[in-house]
mmCIF file of C-alpha atoms and ligand atoms in Angstrom:
data_model
loop_
_atom_site.group_PDB
_atom_site.id
_atom_site.type_symbol
_atom_site.label_atom_id
_atom_site.label_comp_id
_atom_site.label_asym_id
_atom_site.label_seq_id
_atom_site.Cartn_x
_atom_site.Cartn_y
_atom_site.Cartn_z
ATOM 1 C CA MET A 114 -0.227 0.292 0.429
ATOM 2 C CA SER A 115 1.391 3.537 -1.058
ATOM 3 C CA SER A 116 1.395 5.917 2.188
ATOM 4 C CA ARG A 117 0.283 8.621 -0.409
ATOM 5 C CA PRO A 118 -3.078 10.169 1.272
ATOM 6 C CA ARG A 119 -5.610 8.812 -1.022
ATOM 7 C CA TRP A 120 -8.095 11.927 0.286
ATOM 8 C CA HIS A 121 -7.456 15.453 -0.099
ATOM 9 C CA ASP A 122 -10.071 17.628 1.601
ATOM 10 C CA GLY A 123 -12.577 15.869 0.491
ATOM 11 C CA TRP A 124 -10.960 14.841 -2.758
ATOM 12 C CA TRP A 125 -10.758 11.285 -3.952
ATOM 13 C CA ARG A 126 -7.300 11.056 -5.666
ATOM 14 C CA PRO A 127 -7.924 8.370 -7.850
ATOM 15 C CA ALA A 128 -10.631 10.363 -9.720
ATOM 16 C CA ARG A 129 -9.994 12.870 -12.112
ATOM 17 C CA ALA A 130 -11.703 16.328 -10.586
ATOM 18 C CA CYS A 131 -14.196 18.204 -12.568
ATOM 19 C CA PRO A 132 -15.370 20.636 -10.273
ATOM 20 C CA SER A 133 -18.669 21.783 -9.967
ATOM 21 C CA PRO A 134 -20.114 24.816 -9.197
ATOM 22 C CA ASN A 135 -23.548 23.052 -7.666
ATOM 23 C CA PHE A 136 -22.933 22.217 -4.226
ATOM 24 C CA GLY A 137 -22.991 24.141 -1.009
ATOM 25 C CA PRO A 138 -21.967 23.271 3.161
ATOM 26 C CA ARG A 139 -23.031 20.244 4.792
ATOM 27 C CA PRO A 140 -25.041 21.452 8.070
ATOM 28 C CA PRO A 141 -23.413 21.970 11.053
ATOM 29 C CA GLY A 142 -22.026 18.759 13.124
ATOM 30 C CA THR A 143 -23.793 16.641 10.038
ATOM 31 C CA THR A 144 -22.871 12.643 9.834
ATOM 32 C CA VAL A 145 -22.384 11.180 6.444
ATOM 33 C CA SER A 146 -23.484 7.618 6.758
ATOM 34 C CA LEU A 147 -24.978 7.445 2.962
ATOM 35 C CA VAL A 148 -23.971 5.787 -0.141
ATOM 36 C CA LEU A 149 -26.771 7.387 -2.540
ATOM 37 C CA LEU A 150 -26.615 5.856 -6.423
ATOM 38 C CA HIS A 151 -27.831 6.521 -9.258
ATOM 39 C CA SER A 152 -28.107 6.229 -13.133
ATOM 40 C CA ILE A 153 -27.205 8.435 -15.549
ATOM 41 C CA SER A 154 -26.311 8.773 -18.975
ATOM 42 C CA LEU A 155 -26.559 11.835 -21.617
ATOM 43 C CA PRO A 156 -27.901 11.675 -24.208
ATOM 44 C CA PRO A 157 -29.809 8.212 -22.319
ATOM 45 C CA GLY A 158 -28.368 5.125 -23.393
ATOM 46 C CA GLU A 159 -25.469 6.874 -25.037
ATOM 47 C CA TYR A 160 -22.414 6.091 -23.255
ATOM 48 C CA GLY A 161 -18.647 7.641 -23.047
ATOM 49 C CA GLY A 162 -19.727 11.885 -23.886
ATOM 50 C CA ASP A 163 -19.083 14.513 -22.655
ATOM 51 C CA GLY A 164 -22.698 15.077 -21.747
ATOM 52 C CA VAL A 165 -23.004 14.444 -18.074
ATOM 53 C CA GLU A 166 -19.866 16.024 -17.406
ATOM 54 C CA ARG A 167 -21.031 19.430 -18.534
ATOM 55 C CA LEU A 168 -24.646 19.192 -16.700
ATOM 56 C CA PHE A 169 -23.001 18.590 -13.545
ATOM 57 C CA THR A 170 -20.529 21.646 -14.351
ATOM 58 C CA ASN A 171 -23.634 23.938 -16.058
ATOM 59 C CA GLN A 172 -21.970 23.785 -19.400
ATOM 60 C CA LEU A 173 -24.468 21.451 -21.372
ATOM 61 C CA GLU A 174 -24.911 22.457 -24.938
ATOM 62 C CA PHE A 175 -29.387 22.301 -24.511
ATOM 63 C CA ALA A 176 -28.883 22.505 -28.980
ATOM 64 C CA ALA A 177 -27.039 19.851 -29.326
ATOM 65 C CA HIS A 178 -29.551 16.797 -28.632
ATOM 66 C CA PRO A 179 -33.493 17.327 -28.629
ATOM 67 C CA TYR A 180 -33.907 15.682 -24.742
ATOM 68 C CA TYR A 181 -31.431 18.061 -23.503
ATOM 69 C CA SER A 182 -33.603 20.920 -23.756
ATOM 70 C CA GLY A 183 -35.280 18.864 -20.656
ATOM 71 C CA LEU A 184 -33.007 19.710 -18.824
ATOM 72 C CA ARG A 185 -32.158 23.708 -18.951
ATOM 73 C CA GLY A 186 -32.541 25.879 -15.959
ATOM 74 C CA LEU A 187 -30.684 22.361 -13.804
ATOM 75 C CA GLU A 188 -28.598 22.851 -11.181
ATOM 76 C CA VAL A 189 -27.465 19.602 -10.517
ATOM 77 C CA SER A 190 -24.157 17.320 -9.499
ATOM 78 C CA ALA A 191 -23.494 13.975 -7.878
ATOM 79 C CA HIS A 192 -20.114 13.376 -6.116
ATOM 80 C CA PHE A 193 -18.974 10.624 -8.151
ATOM 81 C CA PHE A 194 -19.516 9.740 -11.613
ATOM 82 C CA ILE A 195 -18.725 5.765 -12.666
ATOM 83 C CA ARG A 196 -18.167 5.369 -16.209
ATOM 84 C CA ARG A 197 -18.832 1.825 -18.520
ATOM 85 C CA ASP A 198 -15.501 1.349 -18.218
ATOM 86 C CA GLY A 199 -15.282 1.973 -15.013
ATOM 87 C CA ARG A 200 -13.346 5.689 -14.809
ATOM 88 C CA THR A 201 -14.268 7.689 -11.971
ATOM 89 C CA LEU A 202 -15.113 10.984 -12.000
ATOM 90 C CA GLN A 203 -15.451 13.270 -9.116
ATOM 91 C CA PHE A 204 -17.205 16.582 -9.354
ATOM 92 C CA VAL A 205 -18.022 18.002 -5.538
ATOM 93 C CA SER A 206 -15.966 17.423 -2.291
ATOM 94 C CA CYS A 207 -17.101 14.670 -0.101
ATOM 95 C CA ASP A 208 -17.381 17.486 3.020
ATOM 96 C CA ASP A 209 -19.712 19.167 0.691
ATOM 97 C CA ARG A 210 -23.299 18.823 -0.138
ATOM 98 C CA ALA A 211 -23.688 17.553 -3.620
ATOM 99 C CA TRP A 212 -27.202 17.758 -5.395
ATOM 100 C CA HIS A 213 -28.316 15.006 -6.454
ATOM 101 C CA ALA A 214 -31.522 13.660 -3.836
ATOM 102 C CA GLY A 215 -33.874 16.334 -4.267
ATOM 103 C CA ALA A 216 -36.866 15.773 -1.968
ATOM 104 C CA SER A 217 -35.496 12.386 0.176
ATOM 105 C CA SER A 218 -36.156 10.517 3.032
ATOM 106 C CA TRP A 219 -34.596 7.164 4.416
ATOM 107 C CA ARG A 220 -35.190 5.473 7.371
ATOM 108 C CA GLY A 221 -37.390 8.627 8.593
ATOM 109 C CA ARG A 222 -34.353 11.568 7.914
ATOM 110 C CA GLU A 223 -34.971 13.964 5.796
ATOM 111 C CA ASN A 224 -32.586 15.792 3.258
ATOM 112 C CA CYS A 225 -30.277 13.219 1.831
ATOM 113 C CA ASN A 226 -28.492 15.272 0.335
ATOM 114 C CA ASP A 227 -26.948 16.212 3.732
ATOM 115 C CA TRP A 228 -25.847 13.508 5.159
ATOM 116 C CA SER A 229 -25.035 11.458 1.918
ATOM 117 C CA ILE A 230 -22.357 10.740 -1.212
ATOM 118 C CA GLY A 231 -23.567 10.410 -4.766
ATOM 119 C CA ILE A 232 -22.720 7.926 -7.009
ATOM 120 C CA GLU A 233 -23.972 8.110 -10.242
ATOM 121 C CA LEU A 234 -23.106 5.313 -12.327
ATOM 122 C CA GLU A 235 -23.273 5.657 -16.260
ATOM 123 C CA GLY A 236 -26.577 3.503 -17.461
ATOM 124 C CA LEU A 237 -29.813 3.202 -18.096
ATOM 125 C CA GLU A 238 -32.075 3.381 -15.218
ATOM 126 C CA GLY A 239 -33.795 0.173 -15.082
ATOM 127 C CA GLY A 240 -30.606 -1.212 -16.830
ATOM 128 C CA ALA A 241 -27.735 -3.606 -16.408
ATOM 129 C CA PHE A 242 -24.184 -2.189 -15.622
ATOM 130 C CA GLU A 243 -20.600 -3.437 -16.251
ATOM 131 C CA SER A 244 -18.387 -5.618 -14.156
ATOM 132 C CA VAL A 245 -16.264 -3.235 -13.968
ATOM 133 C CA GLN A 246 -18.319 -0.459 -12.667
ATOM 134 C CA TYR A 247 -18.955 -2.989 -9.469
ATOM 135 C CA ARG A 248 -15.375 -3.378 -9.175
ATOM 136 C CA GLN A 249 -14.413 0.495 -9.218
ATOM 137 C CA LEU A 250 -17.640 1.108 -7.129
ATOM 138 C CA ALA A 251 -16.619 -0.953 -4.675
ATOM 139 C CA VAL A 252 -12.867 0.719 -4.515
ATOM 140 C CA LEU A 253 -14.595 3.727 -4.293
ATOM 141 C CA LEU A 254 -17.193 2.712 -1.322
ATOM 142 C CA ARG A 255 -14.021 0.967 0.704
ATOM 143 C CA ALA A 256 -12.447 4.144 0.379
ATOM 144 C CA LEU A 257 -15.706 6.140 1.826
ATOM 145 C CA ALA A 258 -15.537 4.351 3.693
ATOM 146 C CA ALA A 259 -12.152 4.101 6.046
ATOM 147 C CA ARG A 260 -12.795 8.131 5.045
ATOM 148 C CA TYR A 261 -16.459 8.869 6.857
ATOM 149 C CA PRO A 262 -19.227 6.201 8.603
ATOM 150 C CA ILE A 263 -20.857 4.941 5.736
ATOM 151 C CA GLU A 264 -23.303 2.390 7.460
ATOM 152 C CA GLU A 265 -25.218 2.037 4.024
ATOM 153 C CA ALA A 266 -25.840 2.246 0.323
ATOM 154 C CA VAL A 267 -28.796 2.774 -0.842
ATOM 155 C CA GLY A 268 -30.594 3.347 -4.334
ATOM 156 C CA HIS A 269 -32.059 6.730 -5.179
ATOM 157 C CA GLU A 270 -35.331 5.001 -5.904
ATOM 158 C CA ASP A 271 -35.218 3.792 -1.849
ATOM 159 C CA VAL A 272 -34.887 6.733 -0.680
ATOM 160 C CA ALA A 273 -37.304 9.456 -3.154
ATOM 161 C CA LEU A 274 -40.422 6.606 -3.326
ATOM 162 C CA GLY A 275 -42.233 6.550 -6.460
ATOM 163 C CA ARG A 276 -40.319 9.839 -8.013
ATOM 164 C CA LYS A 277 -37.735 8.657 -8.401
ATOM 165 C CA ALA A 278 -36.585 4.504 -10.193
ATOM 166 C CA ASP A 279 -33.367 4.501 -10.822
ATOM 167 C CA PRO A 280 -30.462 2.487 -10.691
ATOM 168 C CA GLY A 281 -33.482 0.371 -11.412
ATOM 169 C CA PRO A 282 -33.768 -3.094 -11.552
ATOM 170 C CA GLY A 283 -30.823 -3.941 -13.262
ATOM 171 C CA PHE A 284 -28.528 -2.976 -10.606
ATOM 172 C CA ASP A 285 -27.318 -6.409 -8.777
ATOM 173 C CA TRP A 286 -27.303 -5.316 -5.671
ATOM 174 C CA ALA A 287 -26.649 -9.095 -4.434
ATOM 175 C CA GLY A 288 -23.736 -8.853 -6.599
ATOM 176 C CA LEU A 289 -22.919 -5.622 -5.057
ATOM 177 C CA GLN A 290 -23.010 -7.182 -1.371
ATOM 178 C CA ARG A 291 -20.706 -9.980 -2.860
ATOM 179 C CA VAL A 292 -18.158 -7.810 -3.885
ATOM 180 C CA LEU A 293 -19.032 -5.914 -0.343
ATOM 181 C CA ARG A 294 -19.001 -8.862 2.034
ATOM 182 C CA ARG A 295 -15.230 -10.470 0.494
ATOM 183 C CA ARG A 296 -14.143 -6.804 1.536
ATOM 184 C CA ARG A 297 -15.142 -6.713 5.608
ATOM 185 C CA PRO A 298 -15.138 -5.800 7.980
ATOM 186 C CA ARG A 299 -14.734 -1.442 6.489
ATOM 187 C CA LEU A 300 -17.369 -1.625 4.025
ATOM 188 C CA PRO A 301 -21.028 -0.033 4.214
ATOM 189 C CA ARG A 302 -23.624 -2.653 3.543
ATOM 190 C CA ALA A 303 -25.801 -2.731 0.464
ATOM 191 C CA ALA A 304 -29.606 -2.358 1.315
ATOM 192 C CA PRO A 305 -30.928 -4.442 -1.566
ATOM 193 C CA GLY A 306 -33.673 -2.905 -3.892
ATOM 194 C CA ARG A 307 -37.431 -3.043 -3.545
ATOM 195 C CA SER A 308 -37.605 -5.395 -5.739
HETATM 196 ZN ZN1 ZN B 168 -30.580 9.613 -9.653
#
């Protein structure tokens, strides 16, 4: 293991930093104990482009695709984005509050953005994800759990019931749990989806 610090002010060094203006402070004294998993691709179902990076940095060219006109005025972000090939980008320091959950609640605690880390997986809601994405997700979850008191990883669909459906039934929660169990004891629990 390298002794080089893997974190710098909430930035994870293995990820490519792509700072977003869409963030704010977490409420004072917040315990960051939740990871929220999402899926996104722009345009939907097209992989490898720079649409997500542009959306999260308010640089999307709305004329570039018909779907984009519906995203005009959105100010959103996530902490991380894991591409189909496993490459990972970071947009917001984990010490800060990213804007990915919206109205949300988990185990009776509201406003998940305040106390969660948001991870977007490049993909289509309801579709399958690549094995390298699960491996990279497990590496990232281990790094997060070593630095923050993460207890669980759940889906956006689990904290915004009826409003959001990502990552959806194509996400392999059992597979993620298997990967996480291999790396115990320092890892969060992956809660199964609602299926
Ligand atoms: Zn989402």
